[in-house]
Amino acid sequence: MYARRRHAYFAMMGTCLTLFVLAWGVVRIWSVPAAVGMCLFAMVIPPVAAMVANRRGPDDRWWDDPSGDPKSDEWWDELDGRKRHGDDHRGGTPQ
């Protein structure tokens, strides 16, 4: 899944660079407004490429998912100020 997103990102960024180069190397000779339009379109591509590259896939593991190591998960939950279900080992009332 990661490789597919990476390929899509590089394809989009390559398209962006190609549009800029073609706009000012070739198209401006015939039409400056068309070259400006191509650049405006190319300007939108990098943010979209970043969103595509950073999109969460269904099989991706993110920073807040449990790691499977109970001790490590307990430590991170304590640092984040979260309390996991059924982890009240001290007794008393839950906060």
mmCIF file of C-alpha atoms in Angstrom, residues 33-92:
data_model
loop_
_atom_site.group_PDB
_atom_site.id
_atom_site.type_symbol
_atom_site.label_atom_id
_atom_site.label_comp_id
_atom_site.label_asym_id
_atom_site.label_seq_id
_atom_site.Cartn_x
_atom_site.Cartn_y
_atom_site.Cartn_z
ATOM 1 C CA PRO A 33 -2.251 33.176 -20.807
ATOM 2 C CA ALA A 34 -2.219 29.428 -21.510
ATOM 3 C CA ALA A 35 1.206 29.158 -19.880
ATOM 4 C CA VAL A 36 -0.060 31.038 -16.824
ATOM 5 C CA GLY A 37 -3.094 28.730 -16.692
ATOM 6 C CA MET A 38 -0.850 25.672 -16.828
ATOM 7 C CA CYS A 39 1.207 27.065 -13.945
ATOM 8 C CA LEU A 40 -1.913 27.769 -11.907
ATOM 9 C CA PHE A 41 -3.047 24.204 -12.457
ATOM 10 C CA ALA A 42 0.439 22.901 -11.555
ATOM 11 C CA MET A 43 0.337 24.998 -8.382
ATOM 12 C CA VAL A 44 -2.587 22.912 -7.071
ATOM 13 C CA ILE A 45 -0.850 19.559 -7.599
ATOM 14 C CA PRO A 46 1.730 19.567 -4.702
ATOM 15 C CA PRO A 47 -0.826 19.914 -1.865
ATOM 16 C CA VAL A 48 -2.990 17.200 -3.439
ATOM 17 C CA ALA A 49 0.087 14.976 -3.852
ATOM 18 C CA ALA A 50 0.937 15.474 -0.172
ATOM 19 C CA MET A 51 -2.591 14.468 0.830
ATOM 20 C CA VAL A 52 -2.416 11.360 -1.357
ATOM 21 C CA ALA A 53 0.989 10.379 0.027
ATOM 22 C CA ASN A 54 -0.043 10.856 3.673
ATOM 23 C CA ARG A 55 -3.482 9.254 3.445
ATOM 24 C CA ARG A 56 -4.084 6.464 5.928
ATOM 25 C CA GLY A 57 -4.546 3.112 4.293
ATOM 26 C CA PRO A 58 -6.699 0.330 5.749
ATOM 27 C CA ASP A 59 -3.615 -1.736 6.673
ATOM 28 C CA ASP A 60 -1.457 1.131 7.964
ATOM 29 C CA ARG A 61 -0.352 1.203 11.580
ATOM 30 C CA TRP A 62 -0.395 4.654 13.123
ATOM 31 C CA TRP A 63 1.333 6.053 16.198
ATOM 32 C CA ASP A 64 -1.668 5.691 18.506
ATOM 33 C CA ASP A 65 -2.433 2.056 17.702
ATOM 34 C CA PRO A 66 -1.496 -0.491 20.367
ATOM 35 C CA SER A 67 1.859 -2.113 19.682
ATOM 36 C CA GLY A 68 0.996 -5.467 21.238
ATOM 37 C CA ASP A 69 3.522 -5.046 24.064
ATOM 38 C CA PRO A 70 1.377 -4.459 27.175
ATOM 39 C CA LYS A 71 4.162 -2.767 29.141
ATOM 40 C CA SER A 72 4.979 -0.364 26.307
ATOM 41 C CA ASP A 73 1.304 0.390 25.630
ATOM 42 C CA GLU A 74 0.718 1.079 29.338
ATOM 43 C CA TRP A 75 3.726 3.417 29.417
ATOM 44 C CA TRP A 76 2.588 5.377 26.348
ATOM 45 C CA ASP A 77 -0.977 5.606 27.649
ATOM 46 C CA GLU A 78 0.346 7.004 30.921
ATOM 47 C CA LEU A 79 2.396 9.614 29.042
ATOM 48 C CA ASP A 80 -0.601 10.579 26.903
ATOM 49 C CA GLY A 81 -2.854 10.832 29.961
ATOM 50 C CA ARG A 82 -5.164 8.094 28.712
ATOM 51 C CA LYS A 83 -6.587 5.305 30.774
ATOM 52 C CA ARG A 84 -7.214 2.005 29.067
ATOM 53 C CA HIS A 85 -10.310 -0.047 29.862
ATOM 54 C CA GLY A 86 -9.749 -2.386 32.787
ATOM 55 C CA ASP A 87 -6.294 -1.034 33.650
ATOM 56 C CA ASP A 88 -7.133 0.514 37.035
ATOM 57 C CA HIS A 89 -4.666 -1.457 39.153
ATOM 58 C CA ARG A 90 -4.639 0.976 42.092
ATOM 59 C CA GLY A 91 -8.239 0.514 43.062
ATOM 60 C CA GLY A 92 -10.414 3.392 44.201
#
